[in-house]
PDB file of C-alpha atoms in Angstrom:
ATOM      1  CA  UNK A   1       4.453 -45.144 -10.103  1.00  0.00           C
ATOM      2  CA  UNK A   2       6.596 -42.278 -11.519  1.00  0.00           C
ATOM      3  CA  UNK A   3       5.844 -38.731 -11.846  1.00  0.00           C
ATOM      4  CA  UNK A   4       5.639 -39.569 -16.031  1.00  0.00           C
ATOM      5  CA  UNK A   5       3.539 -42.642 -15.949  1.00  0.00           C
ATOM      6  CA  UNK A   6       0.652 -40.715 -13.883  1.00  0.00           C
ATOM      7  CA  UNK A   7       0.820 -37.832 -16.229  1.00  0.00           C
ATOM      8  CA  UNK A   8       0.293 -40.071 -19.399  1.00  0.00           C
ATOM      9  CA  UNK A   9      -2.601 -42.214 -17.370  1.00  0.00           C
ATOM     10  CA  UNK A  10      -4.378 -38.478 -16.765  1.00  0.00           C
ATOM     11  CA  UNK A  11      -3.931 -37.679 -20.521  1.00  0.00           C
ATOM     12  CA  UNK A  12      -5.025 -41.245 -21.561  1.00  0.00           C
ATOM     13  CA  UNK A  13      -8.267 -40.648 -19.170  1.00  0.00           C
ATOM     14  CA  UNK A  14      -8.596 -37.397 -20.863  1.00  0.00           C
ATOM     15  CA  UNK A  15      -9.042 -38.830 -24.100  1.00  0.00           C
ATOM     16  CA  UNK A  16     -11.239 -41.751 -22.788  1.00  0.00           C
ATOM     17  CA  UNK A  17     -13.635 -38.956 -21.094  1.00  0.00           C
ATOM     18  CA  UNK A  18     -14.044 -36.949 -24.282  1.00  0.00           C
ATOM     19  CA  UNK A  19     -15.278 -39.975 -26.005  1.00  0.00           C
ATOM     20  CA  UNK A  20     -17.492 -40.947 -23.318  1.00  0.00           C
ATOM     21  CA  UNK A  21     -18.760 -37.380 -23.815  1.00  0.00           C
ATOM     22  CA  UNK A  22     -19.204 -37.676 -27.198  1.00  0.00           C
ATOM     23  CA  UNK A  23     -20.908 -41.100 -26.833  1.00  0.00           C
ATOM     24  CA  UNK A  24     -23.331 -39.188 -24.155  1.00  0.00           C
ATOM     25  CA  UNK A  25     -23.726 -36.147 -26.599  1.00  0.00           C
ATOM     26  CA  UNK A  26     -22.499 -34.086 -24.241  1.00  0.00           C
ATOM     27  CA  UNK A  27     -20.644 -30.740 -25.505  1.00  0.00           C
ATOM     28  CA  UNK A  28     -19.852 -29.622 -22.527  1.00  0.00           C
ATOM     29  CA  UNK A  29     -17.988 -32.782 -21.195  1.00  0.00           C
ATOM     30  CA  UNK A  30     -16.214 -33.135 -24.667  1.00  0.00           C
ATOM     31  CA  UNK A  31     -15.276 -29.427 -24.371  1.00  0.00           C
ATOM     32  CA  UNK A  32     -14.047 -30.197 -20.076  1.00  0.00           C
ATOM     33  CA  UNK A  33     -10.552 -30.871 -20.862  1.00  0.00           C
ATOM     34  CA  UNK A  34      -9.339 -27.559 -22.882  1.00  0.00           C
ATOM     35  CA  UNK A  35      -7.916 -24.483 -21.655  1.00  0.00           C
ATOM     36  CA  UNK A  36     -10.449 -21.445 -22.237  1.00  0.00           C
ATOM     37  CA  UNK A  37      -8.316 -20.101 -25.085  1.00  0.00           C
ATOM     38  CA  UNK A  38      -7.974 -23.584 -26.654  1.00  0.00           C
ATOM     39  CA  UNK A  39      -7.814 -24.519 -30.438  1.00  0.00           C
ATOM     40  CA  UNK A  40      -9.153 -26.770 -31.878  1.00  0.00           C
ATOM     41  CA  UNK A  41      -9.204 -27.771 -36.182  1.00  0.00           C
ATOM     42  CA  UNK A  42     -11.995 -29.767 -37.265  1.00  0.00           C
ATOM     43  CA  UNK A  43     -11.123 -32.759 -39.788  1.00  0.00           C
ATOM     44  CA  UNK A  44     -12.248 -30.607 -43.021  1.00  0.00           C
ATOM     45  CA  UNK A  45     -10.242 -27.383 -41.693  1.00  0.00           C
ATOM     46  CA  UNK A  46     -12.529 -25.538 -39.556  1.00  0.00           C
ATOM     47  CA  UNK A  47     -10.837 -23.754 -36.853  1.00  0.00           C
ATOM     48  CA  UNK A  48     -13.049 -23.158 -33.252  1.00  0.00           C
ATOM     49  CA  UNK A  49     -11.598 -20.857 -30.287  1.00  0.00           C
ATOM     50  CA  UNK A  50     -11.723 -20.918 -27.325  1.00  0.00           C
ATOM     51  CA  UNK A  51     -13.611 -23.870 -24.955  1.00  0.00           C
ATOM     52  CA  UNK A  52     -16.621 -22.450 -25.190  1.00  0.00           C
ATOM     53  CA  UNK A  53     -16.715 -22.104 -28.844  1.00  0.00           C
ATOM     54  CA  UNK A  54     -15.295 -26.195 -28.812  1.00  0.00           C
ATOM     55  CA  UNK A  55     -18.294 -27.043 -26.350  1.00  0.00           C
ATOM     56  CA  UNK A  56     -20.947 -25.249 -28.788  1.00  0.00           C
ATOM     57  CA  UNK A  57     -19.899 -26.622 -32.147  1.00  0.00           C
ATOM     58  CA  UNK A  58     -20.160 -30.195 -30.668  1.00  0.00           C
ATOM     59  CA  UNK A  59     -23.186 -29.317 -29.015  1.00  0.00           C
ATOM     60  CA  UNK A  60     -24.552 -28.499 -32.125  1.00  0.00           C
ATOM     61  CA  UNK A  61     -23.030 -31.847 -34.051  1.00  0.00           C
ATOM     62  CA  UNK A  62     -24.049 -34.103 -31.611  1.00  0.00           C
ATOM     63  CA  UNK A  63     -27.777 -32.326 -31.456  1.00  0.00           C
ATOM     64  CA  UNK A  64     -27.457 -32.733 -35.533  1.00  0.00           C
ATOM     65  CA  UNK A  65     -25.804 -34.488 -38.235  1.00  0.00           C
ATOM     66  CA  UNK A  66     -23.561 -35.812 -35.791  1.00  0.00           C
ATOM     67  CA  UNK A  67     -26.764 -37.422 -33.359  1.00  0.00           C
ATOM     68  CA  UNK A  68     -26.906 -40.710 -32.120  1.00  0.00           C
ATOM     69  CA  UNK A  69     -23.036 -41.337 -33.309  1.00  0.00           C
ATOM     70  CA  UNK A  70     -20.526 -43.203 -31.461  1.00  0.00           C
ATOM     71  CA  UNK A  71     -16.491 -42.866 -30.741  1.00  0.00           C
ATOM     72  CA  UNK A  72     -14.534 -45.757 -30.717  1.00  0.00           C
ATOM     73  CA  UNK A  73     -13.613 -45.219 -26.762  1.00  0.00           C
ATOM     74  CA  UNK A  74     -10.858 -47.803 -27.138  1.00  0.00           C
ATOM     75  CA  UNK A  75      -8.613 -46.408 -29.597  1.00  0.00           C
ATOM     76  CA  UNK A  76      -7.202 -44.175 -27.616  1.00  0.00           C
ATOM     77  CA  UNK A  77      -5.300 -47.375 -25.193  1.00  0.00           C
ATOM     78  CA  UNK A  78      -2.293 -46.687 -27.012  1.00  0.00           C
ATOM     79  CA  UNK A  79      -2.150 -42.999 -27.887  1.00  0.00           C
ATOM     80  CA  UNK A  80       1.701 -41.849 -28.887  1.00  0.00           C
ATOM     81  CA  UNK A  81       2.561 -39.133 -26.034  1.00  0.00           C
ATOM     82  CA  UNK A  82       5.710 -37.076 -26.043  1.00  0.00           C
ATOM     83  CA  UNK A  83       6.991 -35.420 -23.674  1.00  0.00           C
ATOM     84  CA  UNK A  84       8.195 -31.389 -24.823  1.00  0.00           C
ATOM     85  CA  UNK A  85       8.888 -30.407 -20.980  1.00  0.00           C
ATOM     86  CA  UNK A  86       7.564 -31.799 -17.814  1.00  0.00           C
ATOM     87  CA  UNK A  87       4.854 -29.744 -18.272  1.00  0.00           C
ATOM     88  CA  UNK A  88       3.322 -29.989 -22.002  1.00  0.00           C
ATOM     89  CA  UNK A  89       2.737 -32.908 -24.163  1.00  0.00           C
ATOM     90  CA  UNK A  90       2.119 -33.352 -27.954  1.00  0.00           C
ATOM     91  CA  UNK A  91      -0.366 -36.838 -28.002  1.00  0.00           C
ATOM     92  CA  UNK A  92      -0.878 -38.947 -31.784  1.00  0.00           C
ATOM     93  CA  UNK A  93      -3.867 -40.462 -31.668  1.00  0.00           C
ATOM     94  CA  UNK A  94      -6.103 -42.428 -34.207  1.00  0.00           C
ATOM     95  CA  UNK A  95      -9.860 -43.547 -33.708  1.00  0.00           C
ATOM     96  CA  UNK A  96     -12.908 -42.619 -35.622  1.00  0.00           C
ATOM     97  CA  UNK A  97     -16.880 -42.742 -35.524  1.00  0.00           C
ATOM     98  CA  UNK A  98     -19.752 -44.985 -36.236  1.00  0.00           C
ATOM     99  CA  UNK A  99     -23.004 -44.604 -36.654  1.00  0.00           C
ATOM    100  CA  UNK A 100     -26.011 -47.057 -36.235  1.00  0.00           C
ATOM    101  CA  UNK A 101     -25.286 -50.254 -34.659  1.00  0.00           C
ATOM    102  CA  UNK A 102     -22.214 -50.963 -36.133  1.00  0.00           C
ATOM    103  CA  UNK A 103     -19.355 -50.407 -33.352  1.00  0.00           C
ATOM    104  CA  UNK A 104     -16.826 -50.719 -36.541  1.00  0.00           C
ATOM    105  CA  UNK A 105     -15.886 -47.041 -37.847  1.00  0.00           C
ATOM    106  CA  UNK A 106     -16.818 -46.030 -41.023  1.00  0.00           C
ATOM    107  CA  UNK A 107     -14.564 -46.162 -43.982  1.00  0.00           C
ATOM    108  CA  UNK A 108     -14.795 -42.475 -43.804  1.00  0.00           C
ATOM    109  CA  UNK A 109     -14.698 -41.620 -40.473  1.00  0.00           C
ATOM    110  CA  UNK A 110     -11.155 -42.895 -39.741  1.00  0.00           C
ATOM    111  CA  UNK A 111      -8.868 -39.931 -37.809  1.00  0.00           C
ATOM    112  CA  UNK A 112      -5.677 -39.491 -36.546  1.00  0.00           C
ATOM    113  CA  UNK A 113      -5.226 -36.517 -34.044  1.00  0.00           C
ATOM    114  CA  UNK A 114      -2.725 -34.307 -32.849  1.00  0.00           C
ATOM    115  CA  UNK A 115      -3.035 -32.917 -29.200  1.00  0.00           C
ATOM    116  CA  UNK A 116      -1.005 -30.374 -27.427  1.00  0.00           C
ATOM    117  CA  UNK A 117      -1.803 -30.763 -23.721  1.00  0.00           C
ATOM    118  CA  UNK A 118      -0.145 -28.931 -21.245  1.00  0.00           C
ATOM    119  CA  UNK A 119      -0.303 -28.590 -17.211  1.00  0.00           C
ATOM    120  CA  UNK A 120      -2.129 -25.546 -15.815  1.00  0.00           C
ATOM    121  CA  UNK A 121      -2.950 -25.493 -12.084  1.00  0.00           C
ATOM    122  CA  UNK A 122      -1.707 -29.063 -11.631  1.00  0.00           C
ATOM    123  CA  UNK A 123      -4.154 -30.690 -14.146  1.00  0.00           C
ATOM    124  CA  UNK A 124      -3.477 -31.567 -17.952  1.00  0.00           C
ATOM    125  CA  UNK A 125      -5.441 -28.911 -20.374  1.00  0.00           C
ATOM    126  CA  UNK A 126      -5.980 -29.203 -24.296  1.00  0.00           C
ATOM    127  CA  UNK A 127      -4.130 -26.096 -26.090  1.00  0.00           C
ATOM    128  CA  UNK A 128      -4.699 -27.384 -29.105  1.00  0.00           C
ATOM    129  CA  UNK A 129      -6.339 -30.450 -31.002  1.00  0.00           C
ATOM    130  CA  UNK A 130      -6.034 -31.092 -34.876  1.00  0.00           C
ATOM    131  CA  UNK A 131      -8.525 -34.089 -36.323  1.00  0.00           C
ATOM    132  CA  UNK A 132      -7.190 -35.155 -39.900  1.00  0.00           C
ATOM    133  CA  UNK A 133      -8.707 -38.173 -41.777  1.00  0.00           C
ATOM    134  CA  UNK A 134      -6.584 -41.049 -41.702  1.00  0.00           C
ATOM    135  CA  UNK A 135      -4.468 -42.218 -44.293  1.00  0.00           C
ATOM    136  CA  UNK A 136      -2.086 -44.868 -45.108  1.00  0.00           C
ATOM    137  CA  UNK A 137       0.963 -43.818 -43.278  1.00  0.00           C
ATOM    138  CA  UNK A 138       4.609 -43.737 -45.011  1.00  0.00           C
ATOM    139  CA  UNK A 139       6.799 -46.437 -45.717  1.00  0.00           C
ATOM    140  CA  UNK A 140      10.222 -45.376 -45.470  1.00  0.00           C
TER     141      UNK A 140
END
């Protein structure tokens, strides 16, 4: 296996872990993956900084209005991942929540997400992480 296909199987099992985290509820395991001075812009424009800051908003979600909600852990099979240098990614994304026993997301809860991960101490990090709600995309 090349030196490119294991880094885009660790950033794939990043993004399988953080919605296995957010399946458990677990802040701190969603927050794992980012760098300590990460970014990260919530869906309606909130910005959080730092891990810490990531790991205690989610915390808070998934103790809240966000309780008891589940991520669509398979959406992320095919994530988009480009390669900037050896050592940094951008990753598109799409996936979304449900809520209740429905494992279909709802109409509302559709995302697509933009990830900046980059390699620090040999391991892939989260700089940054933008959710969006998903749209139609363009025909050209």
């Amino acid at each position: 296996m090349s030196q490119r296909s294991k880094d885009e199987a660790a950033i794939k099992e990043i993004l399988l872990n953080m919605a296995k985290a957010w399946n458990a509820g677990d802040g701190a395991g969603y927050a794992a993956a980012f760098l300590d001075d990460a970014t990260y812009i919530s869906f309606d424009g909130q910005l959080a900084e730092g891990r810490q800051v990531i790991q205690d908003v989610h915390q808070m979600l998934f103790d809240g209005p966000l309780k008891g909600s589940k991520m669509d852990d398979q959406h992320h099979g095919d994530p988009k991942i480009r390669f900037l240098t050896d050592d940094s990614v951008v990753v598109i994304s799409v996936g979304g929540v449900s809520f209740g026993e429905s494992a279909e997301t709802d109409p509302d809860r559709g995302s697509i997400i933009s990830i900046t991960a980059v390699r620090h101490d040999d391991t892939w990090r989260l700089a940054s992480f933008q959710n969006t709600r998903r749209q139609a995309a363009y025909q050209q």
